[in-house]
Amino acid sequence: MSKTIPYKIYLEESELPKQWYNVRADMKNKPAPLLNPATMQPMTVEELSDVFCTELAKQELDDQTAYIDIPQEILDFYKMYRPAPLVRAYCLEKALGTPAKIYYKFEGNNTSGSHKLNSAIAQAYYAKQQGLKGVTTETGAGQWGTALSMACAYLGLDCQVYMVKCSYEQKPFRREVMRTYGANVTPSPSETTEIGRKILEEFPGTSGSLGCAISEAVEAAQKQEGYRYVLGSVLTQVLLHQSIIGLEAMAACDKYDIKPDIIIGCAGGGSNLGGLISPFMGRKLRGEADYEFIAVEPASCPSLTRGKYVYDFCDTGKVCPLAKMYTLGSGFIPSASHAGGLRYHGMSSVVSQLYDDGLMSARSVEQTSVFAAAQQFARVEGILPAPESSHAIRVAIDEAMKCKETGEEKTILFGLTGTGYFDMMSYQKFNDGVMGDYIPTDDEIEKSLAKLPKVE
Amino acid sequence: MSKTIPYKIYLEESELPKQWYNVRADMKNKPAPLLNPATMQPMTVEELSDVFCTELAKQELDDQTAYIDIPQEILDFYKMYRPAPLVRAYCLEKALGTPAKIYYKFEGNNTSGSHKLNSAIAQAYYAKQQGLKGVTTETGAGQWGTALSMACAYLGLDCQVYMVKCSYEQKPFRREVMRTYGANVTPSPSETTEIGRKILEEFPGTSGSLGCAISEAVEAAQKQEGYRYVLGSVLTQVLLHQSIIGLEAMAACDKYDIKPDIIIGCAGGGSNLGGLISPFMGRKLRGEADYEFIAVEPASCPSLTRGKYVYDFCDTGKVCPLAKMYTLGSGFIPSASHAGGLRYHGMSSVVSQLYDDGLMSARSVEQTSVFAAAQQFARVEGILPAPESSHAIRVAIDEAMKCKETGEEKTILFGLTGTGYFDMMSYQKFNDGVMGDYIPTDDEIEKSLAKLPKVE
């Protein structure tokens, strides 16, 4: 007899995962190694340690250890906002009239507004352990910067955020949240770094870019004694920390005997998607269960569905290591899509390899249909979703409607990564009916891919 | 043996309260009746039903029934965002180095960002039950308007919000949240009502006031077939619905054998404070337990600590019934304090009577010290609190610091009513060091009180 499923499943504190899960350990085809841009040879822990904390550099390269203990101080921090609930979308199911059962793992119940905090606290913790004074990072939409500010405030670590200038000006409230948590927020490009000054000289009045902000943050870390650079997505260490999402979701499913048929996540750099699916993918890789995984990306930045699986630079400034990944080319400039968190030219090497191995599928969706899904969801489920998260909602609704046609009672699980409180400018465009869609032409993508670095 | 207290106590769905608690039933001295402004006689259910839904008019006047069943549809809605957690502030305790045990009931985990949703769904439900087409209301800071929009979207009811023009312009994102939930938001004063047109003619270019917005909302409800007016605070029906806060908090305390010594809530119109303390006050009134209750109000609008306990108008437009309450006079214009939700000239008649009977105390605090507490709290507990809620944080920290001096291990419980995501303009002023304090002079208050209505 199956238990009655409550609206929200909260694990007990004692049921919280105490280890992260490293899906690379169970992958037959491992993700390709990061390459040193100077030598084109695989990066070593020593080389990576110049930029990242040593412990994080080790995690980045470890593709053998399946389970890694979560330090007690991180577990204590997690308890402030975790467990995140696994929600049964009873109201959405009813509104759709679908026989499908829909669940979502909600990661928005913390001030950073997203799942980013899961990795921010881990990265800040290892920096603190290493005796560092502080960390530097860049932020675009601002969720990552906020999360890192929170983690650093908690640990008493200095936090320097380079915020893309147009965001800094257009999202003053995001900036104030970071300042409230004591972070030092600098609009990028700035006069505080060499690269910043150079860019300002060359392009006076530029509103900045993520690529430039990364370069400034890396330079700032390297120029200050006791500082390292940290990153909120793409890296395998980030996916490792984010596995907490999937582990909790799996524990909640197991507790109530819920067996998802389809697992859906939005995908930008892959931090949420990779974290959500990892433990389930582990079961699939070990032959213990089967699931259909769907990555959802914006049609305006379709790295999995229209990109190429090759080595590419992770940043536009080409200062970071090269990664083998599905990419549109590091020079690809996504249109001003409102899902800022999904505007990345490439995809995590772990997700890329799983996708290339046919272990998961991908789908791209257009912005206006994403906001239509967001609004529909908000009105019946109460939560106002972030534009990024709403990509997953779109496909979850599509799949549920297919079930309505076929009569199948599939169980759908999707990741609701965050809330949209700081995205109301985009909602306003949608509410006013002036939001557009943009899909790059084949020609644009080909031109960008033509400039890929040459790697043997 | 007492159980280990987790960071967050979530009741099981089966443990959720199924009845609201009406503290008036246990009060020896009942709150004085509402008076009809035309006759100066106590309002009847029939008279109140012209403006409010009949069931709500009944609840407003019922001071005998201790427990009132929560309809199933409201219980289902509550399950979308309740139970709200009772949080043990381990990190704050540690940061303060206090022997006190601090708990807070967190009501900010829903899109309206506050406890307002608890009453919004109830009021919308009874409107729907009565076969109405929609409801009208006013909103200042915007939390109530958002909550009502969410409730109406869920029930398929039309929602018309008159938003004070300066808020409408300064808080465009609040407005967009309401629009996303399908509400019709009109800046007040507007051309859509007689009173609005009159005010615009008299004061062209005015940025509006809450008093004017109330008058417009009441007029709009009375002029449209199938509409009623609803209100987010002050009324006893609202305190009844908000008792869910205290009932859940009490159930969580009882489950873990937590015995609060001090219970603290911020107080504007009294909706949160009254809801939080009601069930505990019931125990005190019945002689089953004792607690110290502290209402915290802004020094800029000190109705309990510096007002008079008399009959006064509830609105500046003087269209609503008169209530006996602690008041600064309905003509009192609070300074532009940033805690918009606490800028009300009077106090719920229930809270006023309890305070006048010496069953609780009150304290007023200054804005800059409130934001200092908010920032301190945010950095260690992760949650970015609303300015209103931060009044309670201020006094909770003060009481915990007293315990540090005396060595007493008191248990402190306070209500954290909401989040500050839409209040970053105020945080910015604090972060920039340009926030001021304002305390009205005795003369100002006396002048305002001199204009009180004459009631025998």
PDB file of C-alpha atoms in Angstrom, chain A residues 31-222:
ATOM      1  CA  PRO A  31      34.344  13.537 -19.344  1.00  0.00           C
ATOM      2  CA  ALA A  32      37.455  14.638 -21.224  1.00  0.00           C
ATOM      3  CA  PRO A  33      40.100  16.393 -19.105  1.00  0.00           C
ATOM      4  CA  LEU A  34      40.495  20.172 -18.883  1.00  0.00           C
ATOM      5  CA  LEU A  35      43.400  21.427 -20.979  1.00  0.00           C
ATOM      6  CA  ASN A  36      45.954  24.036 -20.041  1.00  0.00           C
ATOM      7  CA  PRO A  37      45.553  26.778 -22.687  1.00  0.00           C
ATOM      8  CA  ALA A  38      49.329  27.360 -22.728  1.00  0.00           C
ATOM      9  CA  THR A  39      50.433  23.735 -23.216  1.00  0.00           C
ATOM     10  CA  MET A  40      47.248  22.053 -24.443  1.00  0.00           C
ATOM     11  CA  GLN A  41      48.040  19.315 -21.909  1.00  0.00           C
ATOM     12  CA  PRO A  42      45.606  18.079 -19.207  1.00  0.00           C
ATOM     13  CA  MET A  43      45.559  20.426 -16.216  1.00  0.00           C
ATOM     14  CA  THR A  44      47.085  19.109 -12.995  1.00  0.00           C
ATOM     15  CA  VAL A  45      45.869  19.809  -9.461  1.00  0.00           C
ATOM     16  CA  GLU A  46      48.938  22.022  -8.993  1.00  0.00           C
ATOM     17  CA  GLU A  47      48.147  24.115 -12.039  1.00  0.00           C
ATOM     18  CA  LEU A  48      44.485  24.466 -11.105  1.00  0.00           C
ATOM     19  CA  SER A  49      45.478  25.451  -7.552  1.00  0.00           C
ATOM     20  CA  ASP A  50      46.845  28.737  -8.819  1.00  0.00           C
ATOM     21  CA  VAL A  51      43.317  29.869  -9.501  1.00  0.00           C
ATOM     22  CA  PHE A  52      41.124  27.604  -7.350  1.00  0.00           C
ATOM     23  CA  CYS A  53      41.423  26.392  -3.748  1.00  0.00           C
ATOM     24  CA  THR A  54      43.439  23.192  -3.614  1.00  0.00           C
ATOM     25  CA  GLU A  55      40.599  21.044  -2.278  1.00  0.00           C
ATOM     26  CA  LEU A  56      38.328  22.267  -5.047  1.00  0.00           C
ATOM     27  CA  ALA A  57      41.020  21.627  -7.647  1.00  0.00           C
ATOM     28  CA  LYS A  58      41.159  18.037  -6.377  1.00  0.00           C
ATOM     29  CA  GLN A  59      37.389  17.668  -6.588  1.00  0.00           C
ATOM     30  CA  GLU A  60      37.516  19.109 -10.100  1.00  0.00           C
ATOM     31  CA  LEU A  61      39.805  16.350 -11.325  1.00  0.00           C
ATOM     32  CA  ASP A  62      38.521  13.408  -9.268  1.00  0.00           C
ATOM     33  CA  ASP A  63      36.506  11.124 -11.529  1.00  0.00           C
ATOM     34  CA  GLN A  64      36.894   8.009  -9.363  1.00  0.00           C
ATOM     35  CA  THR A  65      35.428   8.679  -5.893  1.00  0.00           C
ATOM     36  CA  ALA A  66      31.668   8.129  -5.946  1.00  0.00           C
ATOM     37  CA  TYR A  67      30.835   9.646  -2.567  1.00  0.00           C
ATOM     38  CA  ILE A  68      32.564  12.590  -0.909  1.00  0.00           C
ATOM     39  CA  ASP A  69      31.855  13.554   2.710  1.00  0.00           C
ATOM     40  CA  ILE A  70      30.205  16.936   3.208  1.00  0.00           C
ATOM     41  CA  PRO A  71      32.117  18.760   5.979  1.00  0.00           C
ATOM     42  CA  GLN A  72      30.103  19.359   9.162  1.00  0.00           C
ATOM     43  CA  GLU A  73      30.196  23.171   8.852  1.00  0.00           C
ATOM     44  CA  ILE A  74      28.636  22.941   5.400  1.00  0.00           C
ATOM     45  CA  LEU A  75      26.017  20.507   6.708  1.00  0.00           C
ATOM     46  CA  ASP A  76      25.156  23.027   9.437  1.00  0.00           C
ATOM     47  CA  PHE A  77      24.785  25.783   6.860  1.00  0.00           C
ATOM     48  CA  TYR A  78      22.624  23.524   4.673  1.00  0.00           C
ATOM     49  CA  LYS A  79      20.287  23.075   7.643  1.00  0.00           C
ATOM     50  CA  MET A  80      19.450  26.791   7.555  1.00  0.00           C
ATOM     51  CA  TYR A  81      17.600  26.368   4.256  1.00  0.00           C
ATOM     52  CA  ARG A  82      17.532  22.660   3.521  1.00  0.00           C
ATOM     53  CA  PRO A  83      15.916  20.196   3.151  1.00  0.00           C
ATOM     54  CA  ALA A  84      14.335  21.847   0.140  1.00  0.00           C
ATOM     55  CA  PRO A  85      10.823  20.490  -0.340  1.00  0.00           C
ATOM     56  CA  LEU A  86       9.802  18.000  -2.997  1.00  0.00           C
ATOM     57  CA  VAL A  87       6.409  19.361  -3.988  1.00  0.00           C
ATOM     58  CA  ARG A  88       3.530  17.436  -5.513  1.00  0.00           C
ATOM     59  CA  ALA A  89       1.961  19.842  -8.001  1.00  0.00           C
ATOM     60  CA  TYR A  90      -1.599  18.807  -7.194  1.00  0.00           C
ATOM     61  CA  CYS A  91      -2.999  22.183  -8.253  1.00  0.00           C
ATOM     62  CA  LEU A  92      -1.172  22.208 -11.579  1.00  0.00           C
ATOM     63  CA  GLU A  93      -2.260  18.637 -12.328  1.00  0.00           C
ATOM     64  CA  LYS A  94      -5.862  19.601 -11.635  1.00  0.00           C
ATOM     65  CA  ALA A  95      -5.635  22.740 -13.772  1.00  0.00           C
ATOM     66  CA  LEU A  96      -4.169  20.738 -16.676  1.00  0.00           C
ATOM     67  CA  GLY A  97      -6.594  17.855 -16.248  1.00  0.00           C
ATOM     68  CA  THR A  98      -3.739  15.427 -16.759  1.00  0.00           C
ATOM     69  CA  PRO A  99      -3.444  11.876 -15.456  1.00  0.00           C
ATOM     70  CA  ALA A 100       0.293  12.540 -15.019  1.00  0.00           C
ATOM     71  CA  LYS A 101       1.710  12.981 -11.542  1.00  0.00           C
ATOM     72  CA  ILE A 102       3.923  16.071 -11.397  1.00  0.00           C
ATOM     73  CA  TYR A 103       6.582  16.728  -8.769  1.00  0.00           C
ATOM     74  CA  TYR A 104       9.098  19.530  -8.455  1.00  0.00           C
ATOM     75  CA  LYS A 105      12.130  19.987  -6.293  1.00  0.00           C
ATOM     76  CA  PHE A 106      11.983  23.602  -5.143  1.00  0.00           C
ATOM     77  CA  GLU A 107      15.341  25.295  -4.562  1.00  0.00           C
ATOM     78  CA  GLY A 108      14.087  28.888  -4.306  1.00  0.00           C
ATOM     79  CA  ASN A 109      13.420  29.041  -0.562  1.00  0.00           C
ATOM     80  CA  ASN A 110      16.539  30.963   0.354  1.00  0.00           C
ATOM     81  CA  THR A 111      17.565  34.573  -0.053  1.00  0.00           C
ATOM     82  CA  SER A 112      19.883  33.957  -3.001  1.00  0.00           C
ATOM     83  CA  GLY A 113      16.685  32.828  -4.720  1.00  0.00           C
ATOM     84  CA  SER A 114      18.182  29.715  -6.257  1.00  0.00           C
ATOM     85  CA  HIS A 115      20.148  26.486  -5.912  1.00  0.00           C
ATOM     86  CA  LYS A 116      23.427  28.451  -6.300  1.00  0.00           C
ATOM     87  CA  LEU A 117      23.876  28.602  -2.525  1.00  0.00           C
ATOM     88  CA  ASN A 118      24.585  24.847  -2.402  1.00  0.00           C
ATOM     89  CA  SER A 119      27.926  25.305  -4.132  1.00  0.00           C
ATOM     90  CA  ALA A 120      28.658  28.827  -2.855  1.00  0.00           C
ATOM     91  CA  ILE A 121      28.898  27.644   0.748  1.00  0.00           C
ATOM     92  CA  ALA A 122      31.094  24.718  -0.267  1.00  0.00           C
ATOM     93  CA  GLN A 123      33.511  26.859  -2.240  1.00  0.00           C
ATOM     94  CA  ALA A 124      33.643  29.529   0.484  1.00  0.00           C
ATOM     95  CA  TYR A 125      34.198  26.850   3.128  1.00  0.00           C
ATOM     96  CA  TYR A 126      37.241  25.350   1.382  1.00  0.00           C
ATOM     97  CA  ALA A 127      38.653  28.843   0.869  1.00  0.00           C
ATOM     98  CA  LYS A 128      38.306  29.479   4.586  1.00  0.00           C
ATOM     99  CA  GLN A 129      39.866  26.085   5.398  1.00  0.00           C
ATOM    100  CA  GLN A 130      42.852  26.977   3.252  1.00  0.00           C
ATOM    101  CA  GLY A 131      43.331  30.108   5.362  1.00  0.00           C
ATOM    102  CA  LEU A 132      42.410  32.485   2.570  1.00  0.00           C
ATOM    103  CA  LYS A 133      41.190  36.033   3.190  1.00  0.00           C
ATOM    104  CA  GLY A 134      38.594  36.110   0.485  1.00  0.00           C
ATOM    105  CA  VAL A 135      37.302  35.111  -2.938  1.00  0.00           C
ATOM    106  CA  THR A 136      36.522  36.893  -6.175  1.00  0.00           C
ATOM    107  CA  THR A 137      33.866  36.072  -8.722  1.00  0.00           C
ATOM    108  CA  GLU A 138      31.753  37.526 -11.495  1.00  0.00           C
ATOM    109  CA  THR A 139      27.989  37.656 -11.703  1.00  0.00           C
ATOM    110  CA  GLY A 140      25.589  38.370 -14.522  1.00  0.00           C
ATOM    111  CA  ALA A 141      21.971  37.930 -13.475  1.00  0.00           C
ATOM    112  CA  GLY A 142      23.138  38.122  -9.883  1.00  0.00           C
ATOM    113  CA  GLN A 143      21.974  34.890  -8.271  1.00  0.00           C
ATOM    114  CA  TRP A 144      25.453  33.456  -8.019  1.00  0.00           C
ATOM    115  CA  GLY A 145      26.892  36.704  -6.638  1.00  0.00           C
ATOM    116  CA  THR A 146      24.149  36.845  -4.021  1.00  0.00           C
ATOM    117  CA  ALA A 147      24.697  33.235  -3.012  1.00  0.00           C
ATOM    118  CA  LEU A 148      28.439  33.744  -2.653  1.00  0.00           C
ATOM    119  CA  SER A 149      27.892  36.938  -0.615  1.00  0.00           C
ATOM    120  CA  MET A 150      25.666  35.025   1.789  1.00  0.00           C
ATOM    121  CA  ALA A 151      28.166  32.213   2.202  1.00  0.00           C
ATOM    122  CA  CYS A 152      31.052  34.617   2.762  1.00  0.00           C
ATOM    123  CA  ALA A 153      29.079  36.695   5.297  1.00  0.00           C
ATOM    124  CA  TYR A 154      28.390  33.510   7.247  1.00  0.00           C
ATOM    125  CA  LEU A 155      32.060  32.469   7.280  1.00  0.00           C
ATOM    126  CA  GLY A 156      33.518  35.952   7.724  1.00  0.00           C
ATOM    127  CA  LEU A 157      35.305  35.857   4.364  1.00  0.00           C
ATOM    128  CA  ASP A 158      35.832  38.851   2.085  1.00  0.00           C
ATOM    129  CA  CYS A 159      33.773  38.680  -1.107  1.00  0.00           C
ATOM    130  CA  GLN A 160      34.546  40.693  -4.242  1.00  0.00           C
ATOM    131  CA  VAL A 161      32.006  40.513  -7.021  1.00  0.00           C
ATOM    132  CA  TYR A 162      32.517  41.841 -10.543  1.00  0.00           C
ATOM    133  CA  MET A 163      29.019  42.499 -11.810  1.00  0.00           C
ATOM    134  CA  VAL A 164      28.455  43.046 -15.521  1.00  0.00           C
ATOM    135  CA  LYS A 165      27.884  46.808 -15.744  1.00  0.00           C
ATOM    136  CA  CYS A 166      24.502  46.654 -17.480  1.00  0.00           C
ATOM    137  CA  SER A 167      23.204  44.331 -14.732  1.00  0.00           C
ATOM    138  CA  TYR A 168      24.775  46.533 -12.062  1.00  0.00           C
ATOM    139  CA  GLU A 169      22.778  49.448 -13.417  1.00  0.00           C
ATOM    140  CA  GLN A 170      19.588  47.638 -14.386  1.00  0.00           C
ATOM    141  CA  LYS A 171      19.401  45.440 -11.292  1.00  0.00           C
ATOM    142  CA  PRO A 172      20.285  47.816  -8.444  1.00  0.00           C
ATOM    143  CA  PHE A 173      18.283  45.696  -5.994  1.00  0.00           C
ATOM    144  CA  ARG A 174      20.332  42.576  -6.646  1.00  0.00           C
ATOM    145  CA  ARG A 175      23.407  44.673  -6.017  1.00  0.00           C
ATOM    146  CA  GLU A 176      21.941  45.923  -2.711  1.00  0.00           C
ATOM    147  CA  VAL A 177      21.244  42.386  -1.526  1.00  0.00           C
ATOM    148  CA  MET A 178      24.921  41.584  -2.065  1.00  0.00           C
ATOM    149  CA  ARG A 179      25.981  44.773  -0.288  1.00  0.00           C
ATOM    150  CA  THR A 180      23.675  43.955   2.616  1.00  0.00           C
ATOM    151  CA  TYR A 181      25.629  40.723   2.954  1.00  0.00           C
ATOM    152  CA  GLY A 182      28.813  42.748   3.038  1.00  0.00           C
ATOM    153  CA  ALA A 183      30.112  42.025  -0.455  1.00  0.00           C
ATOM    154  CA  ASN A 184      32.150  44.502  -2.416  1.00  0.00           C
ATOM    155  CA  VAL A 185      30.386  44.875  -5.767  1.00  0.00           C
ATOM    156  CA  THR A 186      32.232  46.479  -8.681  1.00  0.00           C
ATOM    157  CA  PRO A 187      30.653  47.238 -12.045  1.00  0.00           C
ATOM    158  CA  SER A 188      32.657  45.563 -14.805  1.00  0.00           C
ATOM    159  CA  PRO A 189      34.653  46.663 -16.732  1.00  0.00           C
ATOM    160  CA  SER A 190      36.277  48.719 -14.009  1.00  0.00           C
ATOM    161  CA  GLU A 191      39.411  50.750 -13.332  1.00  0.00           C
ATOM    162  CA  THR A 192      40.449  48.248 -10.630  1.00  0.00           C
ATOM    163  CA  THR A 193      42.117  45.758 -13.011  1.00  0.00           C
ATOM    164  CA  GLU A 194      44.493  45.919 -15.944  1.00  0.00           C
ATOM    165  CA  ILE A 195      42.136  44.117 -18.259  1.00  0.00           C
ATOM    166  CA  GLY A 196      39.309  46.395 -17.139  1.00  0.00           C
ATOM    167  CA  ARG A 197      41.307  49.541 -17.862  1.00  0.00           C
ATOM    168  CA  LYS A 198      42.347  48.172 -21.227  1.00  0.00           C
ATOM    169  CA  ILE A 199      38.781  47.418 -22.229  1.00  0.00           C
ATOM    170  CA  LEU A 200      37.543  50.800 -21.030  1.00  0.00           C
ATOM    171  CA  GLU A 201      40.210  52.486 -23.083  1.00  0.00           C
ATOM    172  CA  GLU A 202      39.354  50.478 -26.150  1.00  0.00           C
ATOM    173  CA  PHE A 203      35.566  50.618 -25.749  1.00  0.00           C
ATOM    174  CA  PRO A 204      34.665  53.684 -23.688  1.00  0.00           C
ATOM    175  CA  GLY A 205      31.077  53.506 -22.469  1.00  0.00           C
ATOM    176  CA  THR A 206      30.778  49.718 -22.879  1.00  0.00           C
ATOM    177  CA  SER A 207      28.171  48.078 -20.679  1.00  0.00           C
ATOM    178  CA  GLY A 208      30.383  45.059 -20.110  1.00  0.00           C
ATOM    179  CA  SER A 209      30.038  41.310 -20.639  1.00  0.00           C
ATOM    180  CA  LEU A 210      30.314  38.113 -18.620  1.00  0.00           C
ATOM    181  CA  GLY A 211      33.556  37.268 -20.374  1.00  0.00           C
ATOM    182  CA  CYS A 212      35.125  40.534 -19.308  1.00  0.00           C
ATOM    183  CA  ALA A 213      33.863  40.198 -15.732  1.00  0.00           C
ATOM    184  CA  ILE A 214      35.409  36.715 -15.490  1.00  0.00           C
ATOM    185  CA  SER A 215      38.746  38.066 -16.668  1.00  0.00           C
ATOM    186  CA  GLU A 216      38.623  40.869 -14.088  1.00  0.00           C
ATOM    187  CA  ALA A 217      37.689  38.496 -11.263  1.00  0.00           C
ATOM    188  CA  VAL A 218      40.503  36.076 -12.160  1.00  0.00           C
ATOM    189  CA  GLU A 219      43.016  38.930 -12.334  1.00  0.00           C
ATOM    190  CA  ALA A 220      41.837  40.345  -9.008  1.00  0.00           C
ATOM    191  CA  ALA A 221      42.255  36.933  -7.347  1.00  0.00           C
ATOM    192  CA  GLN A 222      45.723  36.428  -8.725  1.00  0.00           C
TER     193      GLN A 222
END
